[in-house]
mmCIF file of C-alpha atoms in Angstrom:
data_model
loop_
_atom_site.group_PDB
_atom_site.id
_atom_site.type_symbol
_atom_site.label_atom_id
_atom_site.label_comp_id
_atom_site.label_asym_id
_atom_site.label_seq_id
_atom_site.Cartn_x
_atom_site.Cartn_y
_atom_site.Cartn_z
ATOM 1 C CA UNK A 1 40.682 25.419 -107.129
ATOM 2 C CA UNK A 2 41.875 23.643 -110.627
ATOM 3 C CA UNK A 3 39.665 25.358 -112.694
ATOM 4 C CA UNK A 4 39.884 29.069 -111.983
ATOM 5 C CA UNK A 5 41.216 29.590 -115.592
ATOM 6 C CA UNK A 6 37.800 29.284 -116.466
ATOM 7 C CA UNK A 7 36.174 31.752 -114.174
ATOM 8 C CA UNK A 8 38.230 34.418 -116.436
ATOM 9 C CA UNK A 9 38.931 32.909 -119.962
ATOM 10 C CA UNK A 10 41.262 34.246 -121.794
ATOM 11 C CA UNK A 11 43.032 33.304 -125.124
ATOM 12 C CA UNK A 12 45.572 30.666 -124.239
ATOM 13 C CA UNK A 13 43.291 27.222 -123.898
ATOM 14 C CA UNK A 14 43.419 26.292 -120.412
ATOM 15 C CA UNK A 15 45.023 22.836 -119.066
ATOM 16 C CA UNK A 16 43.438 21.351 -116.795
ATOM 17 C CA UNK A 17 44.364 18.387 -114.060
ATOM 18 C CA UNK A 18 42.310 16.292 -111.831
ATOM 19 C CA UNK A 19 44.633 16.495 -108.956
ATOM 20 C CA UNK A 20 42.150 13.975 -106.651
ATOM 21 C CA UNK A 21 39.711 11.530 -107.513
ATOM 22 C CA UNK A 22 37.882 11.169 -104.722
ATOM 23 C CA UNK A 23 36.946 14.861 -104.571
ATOM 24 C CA UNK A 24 34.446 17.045 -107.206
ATOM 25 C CA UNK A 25 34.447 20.633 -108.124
ATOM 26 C CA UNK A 26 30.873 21.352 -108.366
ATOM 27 C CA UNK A 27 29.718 24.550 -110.420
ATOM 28 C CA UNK A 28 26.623 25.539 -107.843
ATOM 29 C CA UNK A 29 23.999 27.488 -109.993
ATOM 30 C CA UNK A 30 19.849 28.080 -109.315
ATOM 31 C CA UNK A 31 17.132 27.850 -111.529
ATOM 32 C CA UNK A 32 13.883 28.818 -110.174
ATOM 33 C CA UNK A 33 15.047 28.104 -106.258
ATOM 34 C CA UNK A 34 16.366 24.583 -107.258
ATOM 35 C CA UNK A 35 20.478 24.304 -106.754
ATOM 36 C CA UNK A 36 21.673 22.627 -108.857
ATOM 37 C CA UNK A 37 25.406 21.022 -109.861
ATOM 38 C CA UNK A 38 27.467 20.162 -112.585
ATOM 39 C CA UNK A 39 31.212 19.058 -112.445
ATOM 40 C CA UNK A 40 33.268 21.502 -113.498
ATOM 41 C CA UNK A 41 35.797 19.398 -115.447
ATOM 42 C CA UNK A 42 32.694 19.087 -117.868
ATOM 43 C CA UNK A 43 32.977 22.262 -118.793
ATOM 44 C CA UNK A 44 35.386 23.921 -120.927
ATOM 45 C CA UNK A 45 34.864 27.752 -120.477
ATOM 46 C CA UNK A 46 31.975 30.197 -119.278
ATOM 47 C CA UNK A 47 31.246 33.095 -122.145
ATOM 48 C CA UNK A 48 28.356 35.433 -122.842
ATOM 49 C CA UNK A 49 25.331 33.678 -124.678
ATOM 50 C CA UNK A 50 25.730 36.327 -127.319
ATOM 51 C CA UNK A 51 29.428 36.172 -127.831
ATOM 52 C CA UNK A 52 29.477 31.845 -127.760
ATOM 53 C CA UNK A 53 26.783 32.719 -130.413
ATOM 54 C CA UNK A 54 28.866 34.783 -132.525
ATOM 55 C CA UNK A 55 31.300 31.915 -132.031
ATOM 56 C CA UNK A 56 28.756 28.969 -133.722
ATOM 57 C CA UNK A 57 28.536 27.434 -131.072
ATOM 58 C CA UNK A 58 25.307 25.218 -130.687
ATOM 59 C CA UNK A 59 23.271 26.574 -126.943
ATOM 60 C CA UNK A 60 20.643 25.113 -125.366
ATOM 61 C CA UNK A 61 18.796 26.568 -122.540
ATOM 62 C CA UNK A 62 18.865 24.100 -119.447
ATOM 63 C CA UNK A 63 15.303 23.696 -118.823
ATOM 64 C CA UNK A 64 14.794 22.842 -122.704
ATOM 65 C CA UNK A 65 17.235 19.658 -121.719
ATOM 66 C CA UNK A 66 15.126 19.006 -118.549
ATOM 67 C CA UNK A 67 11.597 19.875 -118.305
ATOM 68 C CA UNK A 68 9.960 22.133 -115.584
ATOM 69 C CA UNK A 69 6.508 21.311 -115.507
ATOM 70 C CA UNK A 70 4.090 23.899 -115.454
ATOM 71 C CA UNK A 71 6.813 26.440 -114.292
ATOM 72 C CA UNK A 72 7.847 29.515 -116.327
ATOM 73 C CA UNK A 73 11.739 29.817 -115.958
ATOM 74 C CA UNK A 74 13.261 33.186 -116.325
ATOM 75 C CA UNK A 75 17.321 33.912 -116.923
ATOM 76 C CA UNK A 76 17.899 36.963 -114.878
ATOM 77 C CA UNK A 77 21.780 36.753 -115.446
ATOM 78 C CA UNK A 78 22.050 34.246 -118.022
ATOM 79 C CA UNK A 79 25.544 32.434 -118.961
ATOM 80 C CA UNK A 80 26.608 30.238 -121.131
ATOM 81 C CA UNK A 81 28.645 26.964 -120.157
ATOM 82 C CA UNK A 82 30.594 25.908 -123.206
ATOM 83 C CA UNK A 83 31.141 21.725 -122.599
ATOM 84 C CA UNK A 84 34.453 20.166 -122.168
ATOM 85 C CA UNK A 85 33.847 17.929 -125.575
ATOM 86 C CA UNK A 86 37.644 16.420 -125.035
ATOM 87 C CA UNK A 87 36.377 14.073 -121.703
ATOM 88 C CA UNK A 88 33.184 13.476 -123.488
ATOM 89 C CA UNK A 89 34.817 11.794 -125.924
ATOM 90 C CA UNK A 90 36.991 9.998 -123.877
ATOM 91 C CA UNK A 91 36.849 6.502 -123.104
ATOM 92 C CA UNK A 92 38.237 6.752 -119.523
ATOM 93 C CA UNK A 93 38.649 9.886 -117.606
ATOM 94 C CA UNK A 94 42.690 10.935 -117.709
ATOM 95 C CA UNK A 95 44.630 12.098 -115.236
ATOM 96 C CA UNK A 96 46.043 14.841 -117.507
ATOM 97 C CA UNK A 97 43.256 16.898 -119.953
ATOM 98 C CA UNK A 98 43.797 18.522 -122.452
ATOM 99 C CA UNK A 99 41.388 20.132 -124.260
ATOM 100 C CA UNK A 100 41.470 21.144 -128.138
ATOM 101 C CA UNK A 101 37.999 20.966 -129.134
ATOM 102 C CA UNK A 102 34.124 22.120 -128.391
ATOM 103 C CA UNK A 103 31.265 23.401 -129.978
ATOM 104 C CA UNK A 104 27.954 22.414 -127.668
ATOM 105 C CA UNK A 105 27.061 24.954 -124.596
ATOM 106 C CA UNK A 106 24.129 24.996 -122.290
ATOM 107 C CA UNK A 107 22.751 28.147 -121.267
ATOM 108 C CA UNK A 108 22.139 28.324 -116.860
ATOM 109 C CA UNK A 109 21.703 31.383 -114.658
ATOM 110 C CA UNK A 110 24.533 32.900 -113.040
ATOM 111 C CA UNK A 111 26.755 30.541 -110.892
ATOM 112 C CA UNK A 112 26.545 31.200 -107.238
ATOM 113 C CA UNK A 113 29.751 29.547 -106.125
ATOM 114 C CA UNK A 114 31.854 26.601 -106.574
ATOM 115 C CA UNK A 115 32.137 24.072 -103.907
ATOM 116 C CA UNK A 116 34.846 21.248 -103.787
ATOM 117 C CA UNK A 117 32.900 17.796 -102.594
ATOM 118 C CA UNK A 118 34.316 14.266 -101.669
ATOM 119 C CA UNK A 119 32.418 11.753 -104.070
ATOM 120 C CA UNK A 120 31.246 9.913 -100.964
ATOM 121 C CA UNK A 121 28.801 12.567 -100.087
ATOM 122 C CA UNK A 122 27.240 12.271 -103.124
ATOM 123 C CA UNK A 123 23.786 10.308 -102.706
ATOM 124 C CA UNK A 124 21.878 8.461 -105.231
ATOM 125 C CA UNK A 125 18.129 9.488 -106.109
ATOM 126 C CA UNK A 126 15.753 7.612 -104.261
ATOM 127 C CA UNK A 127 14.029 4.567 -105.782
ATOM 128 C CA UNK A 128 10.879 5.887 -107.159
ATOM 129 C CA UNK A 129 12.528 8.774 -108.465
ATOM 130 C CA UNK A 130 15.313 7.379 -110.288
ATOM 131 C CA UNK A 131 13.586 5.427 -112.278
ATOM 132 C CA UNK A 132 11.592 8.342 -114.001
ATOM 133 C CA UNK A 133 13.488 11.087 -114.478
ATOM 134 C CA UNK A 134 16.252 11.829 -117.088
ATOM 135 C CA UNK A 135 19.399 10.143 -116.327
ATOM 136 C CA UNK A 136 20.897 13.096 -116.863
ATOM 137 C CA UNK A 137 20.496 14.012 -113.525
ATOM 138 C CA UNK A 138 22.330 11.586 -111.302
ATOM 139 C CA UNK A 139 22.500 12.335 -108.060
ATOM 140 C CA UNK A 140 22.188 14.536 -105.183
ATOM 141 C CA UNK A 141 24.292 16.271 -102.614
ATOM 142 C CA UNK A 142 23.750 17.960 -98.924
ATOM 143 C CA UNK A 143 25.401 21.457 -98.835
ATOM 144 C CA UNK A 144 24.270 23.378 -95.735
ATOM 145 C CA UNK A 145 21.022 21.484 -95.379
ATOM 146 C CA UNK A 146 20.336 22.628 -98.801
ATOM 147 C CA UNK A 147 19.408 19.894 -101.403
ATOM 148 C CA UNK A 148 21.754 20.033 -104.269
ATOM 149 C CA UNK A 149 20.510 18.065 -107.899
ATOM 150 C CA UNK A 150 24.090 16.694 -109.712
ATOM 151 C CA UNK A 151 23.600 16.957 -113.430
ATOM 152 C CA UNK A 152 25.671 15.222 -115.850
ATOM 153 C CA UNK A 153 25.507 17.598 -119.037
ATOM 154 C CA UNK A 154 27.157 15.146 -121.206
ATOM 155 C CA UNK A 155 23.982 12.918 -120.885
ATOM 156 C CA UNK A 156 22.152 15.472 -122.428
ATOM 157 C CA UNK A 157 20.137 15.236 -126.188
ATOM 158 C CA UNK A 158 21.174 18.577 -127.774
ATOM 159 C CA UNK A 159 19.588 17.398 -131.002
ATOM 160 C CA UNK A 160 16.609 20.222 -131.761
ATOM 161 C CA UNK A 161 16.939 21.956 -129.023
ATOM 162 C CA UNK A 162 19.163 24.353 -129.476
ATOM 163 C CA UNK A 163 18.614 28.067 -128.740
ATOM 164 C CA UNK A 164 18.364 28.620 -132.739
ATOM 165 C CA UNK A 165 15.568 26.300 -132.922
ATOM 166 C CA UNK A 166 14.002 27.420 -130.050
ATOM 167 C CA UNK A 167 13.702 31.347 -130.287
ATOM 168 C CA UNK A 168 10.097 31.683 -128.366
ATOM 169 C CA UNK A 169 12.846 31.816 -125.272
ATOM 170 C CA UNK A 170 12.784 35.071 -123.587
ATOM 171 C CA UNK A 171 15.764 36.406 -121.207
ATOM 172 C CA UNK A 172 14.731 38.683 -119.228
ATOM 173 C CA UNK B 1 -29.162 -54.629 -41.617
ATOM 174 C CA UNK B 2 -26.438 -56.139 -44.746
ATOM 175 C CA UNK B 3 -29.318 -54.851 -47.335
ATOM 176 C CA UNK B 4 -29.765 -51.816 -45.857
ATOM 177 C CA UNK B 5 -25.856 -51.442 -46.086
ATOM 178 C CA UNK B 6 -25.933 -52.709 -49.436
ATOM 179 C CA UNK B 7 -28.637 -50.477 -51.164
ATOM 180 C CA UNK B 8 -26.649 -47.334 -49.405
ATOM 181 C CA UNK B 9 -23.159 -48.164 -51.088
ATOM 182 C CA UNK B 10 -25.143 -48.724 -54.579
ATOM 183 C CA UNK B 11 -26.845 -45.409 -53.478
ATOM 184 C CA UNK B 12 -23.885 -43.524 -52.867
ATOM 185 C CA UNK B 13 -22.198 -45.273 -56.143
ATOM 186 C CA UNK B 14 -25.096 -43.700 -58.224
ATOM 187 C CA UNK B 15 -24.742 -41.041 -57.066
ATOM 188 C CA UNK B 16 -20.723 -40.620 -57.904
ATOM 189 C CA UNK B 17 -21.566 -41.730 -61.219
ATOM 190 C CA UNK B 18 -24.332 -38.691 -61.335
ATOM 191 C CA UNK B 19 -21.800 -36.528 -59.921
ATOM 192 C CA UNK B 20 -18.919 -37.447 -62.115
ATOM 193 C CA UNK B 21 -21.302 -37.043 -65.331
ATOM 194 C CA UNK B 22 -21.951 -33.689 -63.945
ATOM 195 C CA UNK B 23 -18.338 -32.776 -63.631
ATOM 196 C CA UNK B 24 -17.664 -33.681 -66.649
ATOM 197 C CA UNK B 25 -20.454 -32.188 -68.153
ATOM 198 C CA UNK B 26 -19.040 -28.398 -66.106
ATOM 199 C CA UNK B 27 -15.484 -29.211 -67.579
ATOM 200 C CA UNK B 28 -16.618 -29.788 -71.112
ATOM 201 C CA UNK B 29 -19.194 -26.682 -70.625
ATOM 202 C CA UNK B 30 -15.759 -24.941 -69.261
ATOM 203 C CA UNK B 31 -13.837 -26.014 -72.488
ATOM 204 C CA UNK B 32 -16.545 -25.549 -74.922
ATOM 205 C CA UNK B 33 -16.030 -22.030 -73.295
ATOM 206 C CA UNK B 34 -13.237 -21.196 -73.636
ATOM 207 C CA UNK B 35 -12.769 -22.591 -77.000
ATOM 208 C CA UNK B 36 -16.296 -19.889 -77.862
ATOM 209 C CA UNK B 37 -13.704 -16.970 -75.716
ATOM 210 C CA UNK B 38 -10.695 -18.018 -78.550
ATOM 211 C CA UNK B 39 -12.606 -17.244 -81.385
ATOM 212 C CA UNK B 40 -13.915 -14.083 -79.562
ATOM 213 C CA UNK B 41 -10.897 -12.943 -79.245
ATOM 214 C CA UNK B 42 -10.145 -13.866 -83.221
ATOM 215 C CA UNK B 43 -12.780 -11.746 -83.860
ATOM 216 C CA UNK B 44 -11.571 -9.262 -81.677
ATOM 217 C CA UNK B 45 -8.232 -8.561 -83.528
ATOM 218 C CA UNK B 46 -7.851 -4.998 -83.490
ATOM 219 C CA UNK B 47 -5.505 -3.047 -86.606
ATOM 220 C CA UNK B 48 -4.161 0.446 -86.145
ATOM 221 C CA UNK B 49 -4.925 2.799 -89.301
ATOM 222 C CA UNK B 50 -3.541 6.483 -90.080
ATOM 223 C CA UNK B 51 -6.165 8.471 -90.423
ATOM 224 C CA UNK B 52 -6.031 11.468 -92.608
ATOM 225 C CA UNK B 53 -7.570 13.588 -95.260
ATOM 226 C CA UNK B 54 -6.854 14.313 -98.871
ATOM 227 C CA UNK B 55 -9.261 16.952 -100.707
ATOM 228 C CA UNK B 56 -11.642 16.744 -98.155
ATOM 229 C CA UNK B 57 -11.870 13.233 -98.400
ATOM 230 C CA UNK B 58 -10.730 10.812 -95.191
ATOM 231 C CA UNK B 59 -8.830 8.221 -95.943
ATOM 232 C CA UNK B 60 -6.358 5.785 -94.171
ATOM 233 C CA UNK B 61 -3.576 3.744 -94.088
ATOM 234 C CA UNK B 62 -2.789 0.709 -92.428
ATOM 235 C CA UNK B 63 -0.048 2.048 -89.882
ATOM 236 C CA UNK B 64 1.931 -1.279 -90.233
ATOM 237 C CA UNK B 65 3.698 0.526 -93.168
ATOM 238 C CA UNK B 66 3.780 3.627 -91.590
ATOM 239 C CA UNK B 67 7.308 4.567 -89.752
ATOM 240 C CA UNK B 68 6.997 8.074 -89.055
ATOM 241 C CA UNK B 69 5.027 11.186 -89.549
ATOM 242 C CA UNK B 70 6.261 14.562 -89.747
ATOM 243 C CA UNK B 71 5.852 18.631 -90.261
ATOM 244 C CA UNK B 72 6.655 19.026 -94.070
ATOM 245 C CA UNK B 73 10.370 19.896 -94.803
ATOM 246 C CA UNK B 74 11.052 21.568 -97.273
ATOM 247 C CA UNK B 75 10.781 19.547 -100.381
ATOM 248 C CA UNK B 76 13.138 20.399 -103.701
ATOM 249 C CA UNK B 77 11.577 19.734 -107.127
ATOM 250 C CA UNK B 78 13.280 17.491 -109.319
ATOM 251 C CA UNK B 79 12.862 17.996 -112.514
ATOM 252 C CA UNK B 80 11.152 15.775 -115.211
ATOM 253 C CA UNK B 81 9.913 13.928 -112.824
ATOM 254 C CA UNK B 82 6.084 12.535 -112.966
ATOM 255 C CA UNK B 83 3.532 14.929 -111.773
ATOM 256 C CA UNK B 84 2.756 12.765 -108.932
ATOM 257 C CA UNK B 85 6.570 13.148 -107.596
ATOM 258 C CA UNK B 86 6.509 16.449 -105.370
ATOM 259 C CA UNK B 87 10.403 16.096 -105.257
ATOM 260 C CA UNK B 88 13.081 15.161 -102.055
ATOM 261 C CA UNK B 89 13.333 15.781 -99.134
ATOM 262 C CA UNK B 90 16.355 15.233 -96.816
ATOM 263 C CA UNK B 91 15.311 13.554 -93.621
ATOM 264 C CA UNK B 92 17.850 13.601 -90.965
ATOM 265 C CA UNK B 93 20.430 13.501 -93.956
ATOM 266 C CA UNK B 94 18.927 11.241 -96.088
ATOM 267 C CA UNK B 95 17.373 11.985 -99.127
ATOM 268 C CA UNK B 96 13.756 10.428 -99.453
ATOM 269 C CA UNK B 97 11.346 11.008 -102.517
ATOM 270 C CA UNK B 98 7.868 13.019 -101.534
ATOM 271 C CA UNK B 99 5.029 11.620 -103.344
ATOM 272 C CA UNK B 100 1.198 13.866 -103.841
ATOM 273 C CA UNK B 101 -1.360 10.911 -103.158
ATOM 274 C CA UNK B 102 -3.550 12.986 -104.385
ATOM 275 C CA UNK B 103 -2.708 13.407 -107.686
ATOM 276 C CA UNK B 104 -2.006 9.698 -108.006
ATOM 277 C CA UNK B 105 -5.867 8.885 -107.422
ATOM 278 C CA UNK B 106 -6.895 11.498 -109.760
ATOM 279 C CA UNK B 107 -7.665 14.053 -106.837
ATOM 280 C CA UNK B 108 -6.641 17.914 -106.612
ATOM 281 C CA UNK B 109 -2.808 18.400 -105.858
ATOM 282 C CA UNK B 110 -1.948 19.086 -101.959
ATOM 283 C CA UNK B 111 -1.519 22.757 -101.643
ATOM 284 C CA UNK B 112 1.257 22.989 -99.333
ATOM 285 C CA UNK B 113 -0.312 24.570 -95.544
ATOM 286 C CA UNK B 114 0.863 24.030 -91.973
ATOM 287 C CA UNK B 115 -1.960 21.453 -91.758
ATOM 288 C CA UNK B 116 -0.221 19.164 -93.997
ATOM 289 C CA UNK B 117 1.914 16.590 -93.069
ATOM 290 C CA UNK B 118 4.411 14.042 -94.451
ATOM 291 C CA UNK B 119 4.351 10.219 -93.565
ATOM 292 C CA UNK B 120 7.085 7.898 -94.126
ATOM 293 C CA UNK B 121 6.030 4.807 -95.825
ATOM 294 C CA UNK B 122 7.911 1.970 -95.997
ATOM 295 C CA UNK B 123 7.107 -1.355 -97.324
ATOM 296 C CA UNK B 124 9.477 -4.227 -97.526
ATOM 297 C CA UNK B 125 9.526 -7.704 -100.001
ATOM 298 C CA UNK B 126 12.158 -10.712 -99.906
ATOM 299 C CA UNK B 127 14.554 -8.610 -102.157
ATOM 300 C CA UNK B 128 14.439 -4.700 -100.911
ATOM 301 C CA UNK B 129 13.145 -2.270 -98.963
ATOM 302 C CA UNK B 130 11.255 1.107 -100.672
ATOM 303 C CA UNK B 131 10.660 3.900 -98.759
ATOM 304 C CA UNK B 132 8.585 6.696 -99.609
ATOM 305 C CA UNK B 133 7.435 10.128 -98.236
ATOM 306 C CA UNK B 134 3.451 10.958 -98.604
ATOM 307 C CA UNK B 135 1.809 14.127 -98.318
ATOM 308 C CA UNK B 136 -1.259 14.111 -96.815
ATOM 309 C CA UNK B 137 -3.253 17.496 -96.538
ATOM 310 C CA UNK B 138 -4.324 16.889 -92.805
ATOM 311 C CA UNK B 139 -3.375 14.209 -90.084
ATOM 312 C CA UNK B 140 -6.933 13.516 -88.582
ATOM 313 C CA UNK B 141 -5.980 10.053 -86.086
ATOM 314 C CA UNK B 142 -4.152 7.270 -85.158
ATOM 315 C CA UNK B 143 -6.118 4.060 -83.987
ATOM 316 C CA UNK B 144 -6.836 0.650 -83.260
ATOM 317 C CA UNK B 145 -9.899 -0.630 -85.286
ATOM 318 C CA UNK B 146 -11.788 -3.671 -84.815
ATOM 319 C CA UNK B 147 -11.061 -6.051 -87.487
ATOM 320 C CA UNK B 148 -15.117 -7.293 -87.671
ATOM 321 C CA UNK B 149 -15.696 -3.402 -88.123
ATOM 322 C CA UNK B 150 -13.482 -3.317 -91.512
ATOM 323 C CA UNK B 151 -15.765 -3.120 -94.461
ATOM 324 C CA UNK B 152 -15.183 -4.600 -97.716
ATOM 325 C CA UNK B 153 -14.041 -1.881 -100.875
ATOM 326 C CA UNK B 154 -17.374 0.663 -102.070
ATOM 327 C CA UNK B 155 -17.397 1.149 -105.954
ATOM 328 C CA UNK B 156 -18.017 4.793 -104.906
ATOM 329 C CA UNK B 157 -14.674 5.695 -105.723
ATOM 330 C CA UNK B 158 -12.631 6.449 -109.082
ATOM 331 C CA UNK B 159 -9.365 5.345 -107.597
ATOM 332 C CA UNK B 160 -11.083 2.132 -106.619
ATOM 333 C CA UNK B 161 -7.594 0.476 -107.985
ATOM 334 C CA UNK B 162 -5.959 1.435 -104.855
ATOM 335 C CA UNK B 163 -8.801 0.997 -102.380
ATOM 336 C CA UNK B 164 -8.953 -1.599 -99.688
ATOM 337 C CA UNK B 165 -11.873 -1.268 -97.949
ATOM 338 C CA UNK B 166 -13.164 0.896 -95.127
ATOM 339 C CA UNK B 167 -14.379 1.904 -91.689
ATOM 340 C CA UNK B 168 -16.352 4.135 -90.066
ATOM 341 C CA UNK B 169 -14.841 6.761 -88.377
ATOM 342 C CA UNK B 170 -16.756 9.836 -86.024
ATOM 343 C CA UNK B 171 -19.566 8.713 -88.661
ATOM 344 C CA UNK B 172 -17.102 9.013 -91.625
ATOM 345 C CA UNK B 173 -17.100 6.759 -94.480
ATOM 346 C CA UNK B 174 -13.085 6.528 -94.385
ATOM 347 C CA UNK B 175 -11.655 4.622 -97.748
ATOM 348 C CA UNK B 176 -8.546 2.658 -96.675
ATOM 349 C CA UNK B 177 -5.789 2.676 -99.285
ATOM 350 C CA UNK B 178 -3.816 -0.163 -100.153
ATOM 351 C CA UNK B 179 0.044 0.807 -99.906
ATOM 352 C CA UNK B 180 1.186 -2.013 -101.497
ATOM 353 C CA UNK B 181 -0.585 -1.632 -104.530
ATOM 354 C CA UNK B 182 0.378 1.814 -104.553
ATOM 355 C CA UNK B 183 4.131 1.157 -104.038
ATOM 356 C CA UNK B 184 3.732 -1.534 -106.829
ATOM 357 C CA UNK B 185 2.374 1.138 -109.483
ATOM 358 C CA UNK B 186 4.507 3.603 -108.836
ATOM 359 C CA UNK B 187 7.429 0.663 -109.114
ATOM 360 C CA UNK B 188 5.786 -0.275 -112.563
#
């Protein structure tokens, strides 16, 4: 695993190598039975929602960024995933990353696992689905016969939704 | 005696040219026939529909389209996607999109039973093939229908948009739905 340094932050900012491009770690997390994925390089640490809070930094909840119709999601466990900002804002993805900067988090229930996958078993949407949903999510993957929705976080619109202009959100 | 001979060969020629008229008159008969028996058979042209109901409604496809029809698997929810979209599905480790007919011709949304089933649609143009799963709340029939017994479109309908015609079915009215013109609005 590359990114265990961020399973267990600590002060020192973590470096962080992409050690083979054909493969993916893929942070595994539910929301309201659905699995869903994000890459892990995307992400810069995991904190508290309260303490990434006290830090300024902006949260969104993740079904404020993609909408669940007509169903009532509920953070039993809820976590916040601070982004990787530094391969945002790169032009090409590096071999070597450093990161030195981030201020935008999304806010998911508790990660179940993280699962290494080769890019080739990643599948696109179909047809008619592809062409109405967010592109943020961009693909799927078979784990176990279970269907797993890929989201790319750094195709999200943070602009308004953050959790300080959205404070009708209840954790439970 | 070379009269009598005579008047029998023009006898027997009159009566070859009788015959032959005749024959020809069976063969054309025969031809006219068979010609009738083609267009019979036109007429006769049989098409095999899925048969099926949504909200208590029977309905059909033409199974031309159709390329399989299972026991619902269960289907993940994507979300943002149109209310119509009931999510994916992965069939046999594919992953194929599960659309609600229902919804899409203004009808109650399927509630999910071990009635329902899932068809696999598929409908193919000179540039791609789409493929689509569609619930349907209950699989009633497949069969061949007579094409003389396939009735233009009733404006009984508020879906008419999608509507094709119909047939009569166990003395059902059954509204045939046009998959292509569904495939193309849920393209557009």
């Amino acid at each position: 695993m590359t990114n265990n340094a961020l399973l267990n932050p600590c002060g020192d900012l973590p470096s962080l190598k992409i050690t083979n491009p054909l493969k993916l770690n893929i942070l595994i997390f539910k929301i309201s039975d659905i699995s869903f994925g994000i890459d892990i390089s995307q992400v810069y640490e995991m904190l508290d929602p309260q303490k990434a809070e006290e830090e300024s930094i902006e949260l969104n909840y993740i079904d404020k960024l993609i909408q669940f119709h007509d169903v009532q999601i509920t953070y039993n466990f809820p976590l916040a995933l601070i982004i990787n900002e530094s391969i945002k804002t790169a032009s090409q993805t590096p071999q070597d990353i450093e990161i030195n900067n981030y201020r935008n988090g999304i806010i998911i229930e508790m990660p179940l696992d993280i699962i290494e996958i080769n890019i080739k078993s990643i599948q696109p949407l179909p047809f008619f689905i592809e062409r109405c949903v967010q592109n943020a999510i961009w693909g799927v993957i078979i784990q176990d016969d279970n269907i797993i929705i890929l989201i790319d976080i750094y195709r999200f619109d943070f602009k308004n939704k953050s959790v300080r202009n959205n404070n009708e959100h209840s954790n439970n | 005696m070379l009269v009598g001979v005579s008047l029998r060969l023009m006898g027997d020629k009159m009566f070859k040219d009788e015959y032959k008229e005749k024959t020809d008159q069976i063969i054309a008969e025969a031809k006219q026939f068979k010609i009738d028996n083609n267009i019979l058979y036109v007429e006769e042209q049989k098409t095999k529909f899925v048969i099926f109901i949504l909200s208590d409604n029977y309905y059909a496809f033409r199974a031309d389209f159709i390329k399989e029809i299972l026991i619902v698997p269960k289907i993940t929810y994507v979300p943002s996607s149109p209310q119509y979209i009931r999510g994916i599905i992965s069939l046999r480790g594919d992953i194929e999109s599960v659309i609600d007919i229902s919804t899409l011709i203004a009808l109650p949304e399927i509630e999910l039973n071990e009635q329902c089933r899932l068809v696999i649609a598929q409908i193919s143009d000179q540039t791609n093939t789409k493929r689509t799963g569609l619930l349907l709340t209950k699989l009633i029939d497949v069969l061949d229908i007579d094409n003389n017994k396939i009735l233009p479109p009733l404006d009984l309908t508020s879906n008419s948009e999608f509507v094709e015609g119909g047939i009569y079915y166990d003395d059902k009215y059954v509204i045939i739905l046009d998959l292509e013109k569904i495939f193309h609005k849920i393209s557009a």
